């Protein structure tokens, strides 16, 4: 049986092959006043985690710093991927980062699998770990890790209001 060709706007999986040695991945857990940014930086053994004020320029500076760390570790970063759950700040930030050359995805919050066995601890740090696992699975093309939301243009978003 022949597999159907994926649509260009297919957000069920990444349409770009994932190379873990040249891809910097960051996830952002956003709250009103602060953002927690967790990264997977090729060549860097620690799992970087940085709390920032709710500031898009600080996120961009952090991504550049992590890229430099990877370069110093002998890795050539050809792709930077940022993801975060849909919410109050999601779409404008995705548009802003994309305009600066950062591949950015907005995750449908309800699509991230959460263990229902026990009451789980809820912290931003644990949430970033969960988001990293979901995004990595999605980038690898594994089914059912999470679903991405289409980022509307500003006029499309305004029309919805």
Coordinates of C-alpha atoms in Angstrom, one line a residue:
X1 CA 0.0 0.0 0.0
X2 CA 1.4 3.4 -1.0
X3 CA 1.7 6.0 1.8
X4 CA 0.0 9.4 1.0
X5 CA 2.3 12.3 0.4
X6 CA 2.4 14.6 3.5
X7 CA 0.9 18.0 3.1
X8 CA 3.2 21.0 3.5
X9 CA 1.0 22.2 6.3
X10 CA 1.0 18.7 8.0
X11 CA 1.8 19.4 11.7
X12 CA 1.3 15.8 12.9
X13 CA 5.1 15.3 12.6
X14 CA 8.2 17.1 11.6
X15 CA 8.8 17.1 7.9
X16 CA 12.5 17.8 8.3
X17 CA 14.9 14.9 9.3
X18 CA 16.1 15.3 12.9
X19 CA 19.9 15.4 13.3
X20 CA 20.7 15.5 17.0
X21 CA 24.3 16.5 16.5
X22 CA 23.5 19.7 14.6
X23 CA 20.1 20.7 16.1
X24 CA 19.7 22.9 19.1
X25 CA 16.3 22.3 20.8
X26 CA 14.7 24.6 23.4
X27 CA 11.4 24.5 25.1
X28 CA 9.8 27.3 27.0
X29 CA 7.4 27.0 30.0
X30 CA 5.7 30.4 30.1
X31 CA 4.0 32.2 33.0
X32 CA 2.9 35.8 33.2
X33 CA 6.1 37.3 34.6
X34 CA 8.8 34.7 33.9
X35 CA 9.7 32.0 31.4
X36 CA 11.7 28.9 32.1
X37 CA 13.8 27.8 29.1
X38 CA 15.3 24.3 28.9
X39 CA 17.6 23.2 26.2
X40 CA 19.2 20.3 24.5
X41 CA 22.6 21.6 23.2
X42 CA 24.7 19.3 21.0
X43 CA 28.1 18.7 22.5
X44 CA 27.1 20.0 25.9
X45 CA 26.6 17.2 28.5
X46 CA 24.6 19.3 31.0
X47 CA 20.9 20.0 30.4
X48 CA 20.8 23.8 30.4
X49 CA 17.9 25.4 32.2
X50 CA 17.5 29.2 32.5
X51 CA 14.8 31.3 34.2
X52 CA 14.2 34.6 32.4
X53 CA 11.8 37.5 32.7
X54 CA 9.0 37.3 30.1
X55 CA 11.3 38.8 27.5
X56 CA 11.6 37.7 23.9
X57 CA 15.0 39.4 23.4
X58 CA 16.4 37.5 26.4
X59 CA 15.3 34.2 24.8
X60 CA 17.0 35.1 21.6
X61 CA 20.2 36.0 23.4
X62 CA 20.1 32.7 25.3
X63 CA 19.7 30.7 22.1
X64 CA 22.7 32.5 20.6
X65 CA 24.7 31.8 23.7
X66 CA 23.8 28.1 23.6
X67 CA 24.7 28.0 19.9
X68 CA 28.1 29.4 20.8
X69 CA 28.6 26.7 23.5
X70 CA 27.8 24.0 21.0
X71 CA 30.3 25.5 18.5
X72 CA 33.0 25.6 21.2
X73 CA 32.2 21.9 21.9
X74 CA 32.9 21.2 18.2
X75 CA 29.4 21.0 16.9
X76 CA 28.1 23.0 13.9
X77 CA 24.5 24.0 14.6
X78 CA 22.4 24.1 11.4
X79 CA 19.0 24.1 13.0
X80 CA 17.5 25.8 16.1
X81 CA 14.1 24.6 17.2
X82 CA 12.0 26.2 19.9
X83 CA 8.6 24.9 21.1
X84 CA 6.1 25.8 23.8
X85 CA 2.5 25.1 24.7
X86 CA -0.2 27.3 23.3
X87 CA -1.4 29.9 25.6
X88 CA -1.6 33.6 26.2
X89 CA 1.8 34.5 24.7
X90 CA 2.2 31.7 22.2
X91 CA 1.3 32.9 18.7
X92 CA 2.9 36.4 18.8
X93 CA 6.1 34.9 20.2
X94 CA 6.2 32.2 17.5
X95 CA 5.8 34.9 14.8
X96 CA 8.5 37.0 16.4
X97 CA 11.0 34.2 16.7
X98 CA 10.2 32.9 13.1
X99 CA 10.9 36.5 11.8
X100 CA 14.4 36.1 13.3
X101 CA 15.1 32.8 11.7
X102 CA 14.2 30.5 14.6
X103 CA 12.1 27.4 13.7
X104 CA 9.3 27.7 16.2
X105 CA 6.3 25.4 17.0
X106 CA 3.3 25.9 19.3
X107 CA 2.2 22.7 21.0
X108 CA -1.5 21.9 21.6
X109 CA -1.4 21.6 25.4
X110 CA -4.0 18.8 25.5
X111 CA -1.9 16.7 23.1
X112 CA 1.0 16.2 25.5
X113 CA 0.6 12.8 27.3
X114 CA 0.5 13.1 31.1
X115 CA 0.7 10.1 33.5
X116 CA -2.7 9.5 35.1
X117 CA -1.5 6.8 37.4
X118 CA -0.7 9.0 40.4
X119 CA -1.0 12.6 41.3
X120 CA 2.0 14.0 39.7
X121 CA 4.2 16.8 41.0
X122 CA 3.6 20.0 39.0
X123 CA 6.6 22.2 38.6
X124 CA 7.9 24.3 35.7
X125 CA 11.1 22.2 35.7
X126 CA 9.2 19.0 35.4
X127 CA 7.0 20.5 32.7
X128 CA 10.0 21.5 30.6
X129 CA 11.3 17.9 30.8
X130 CA 8.0 16.6 29.6
X131 CA 7.9 19.2 26.8
X132 CA 11.5 18.2 25.7
X133 CA 10.5 14.5 25.5
X134 CA 7.3 15.4 23.5
X135 CA 9.1 17.7 21.1
X136 CA 12.0 15.3 20.5
X137 CA 9.6 12.5 19.7
X138 CA 7.7 14.8 17.3
X139 CA 11.0 15.9 15.6
X140 CA 11.9 12.2 15.1
X141 CA 8.6 11.6 13.4
X142 CA 7.3 9.3 16.1
X143 CA 3.5 9.2 16.2
X144 CA 1.4 10.6 19.0
X145 CA 4.0 12.5 21.0
X146 CA 2.2 15.8 20.6
X147 CA 0.4 17.9 18.1
X148 CA 1.4 21.3 16.9
X149 CA -0.9 24.2 16.3
X150 CA -0.8 26.2 13.1
X151 CA 0.5 29.6 13.9
X152 CA -2.0 32.1 12.4
X153 CA -0.9 35.4 10.8
X154 CA -1.6 38.5 12.7
X155 CA -4.7 39.3 10.6
X156 CA -6.0 35.7 11.0
X157 CA -5.6 36.0 14.8
X158 CA -7.3 39.4 14.9
X159 CA -10.2 38.0 12.8
X160 CA -10.8 35.3 15.4
X161 CA -11.2 37.8 18.2

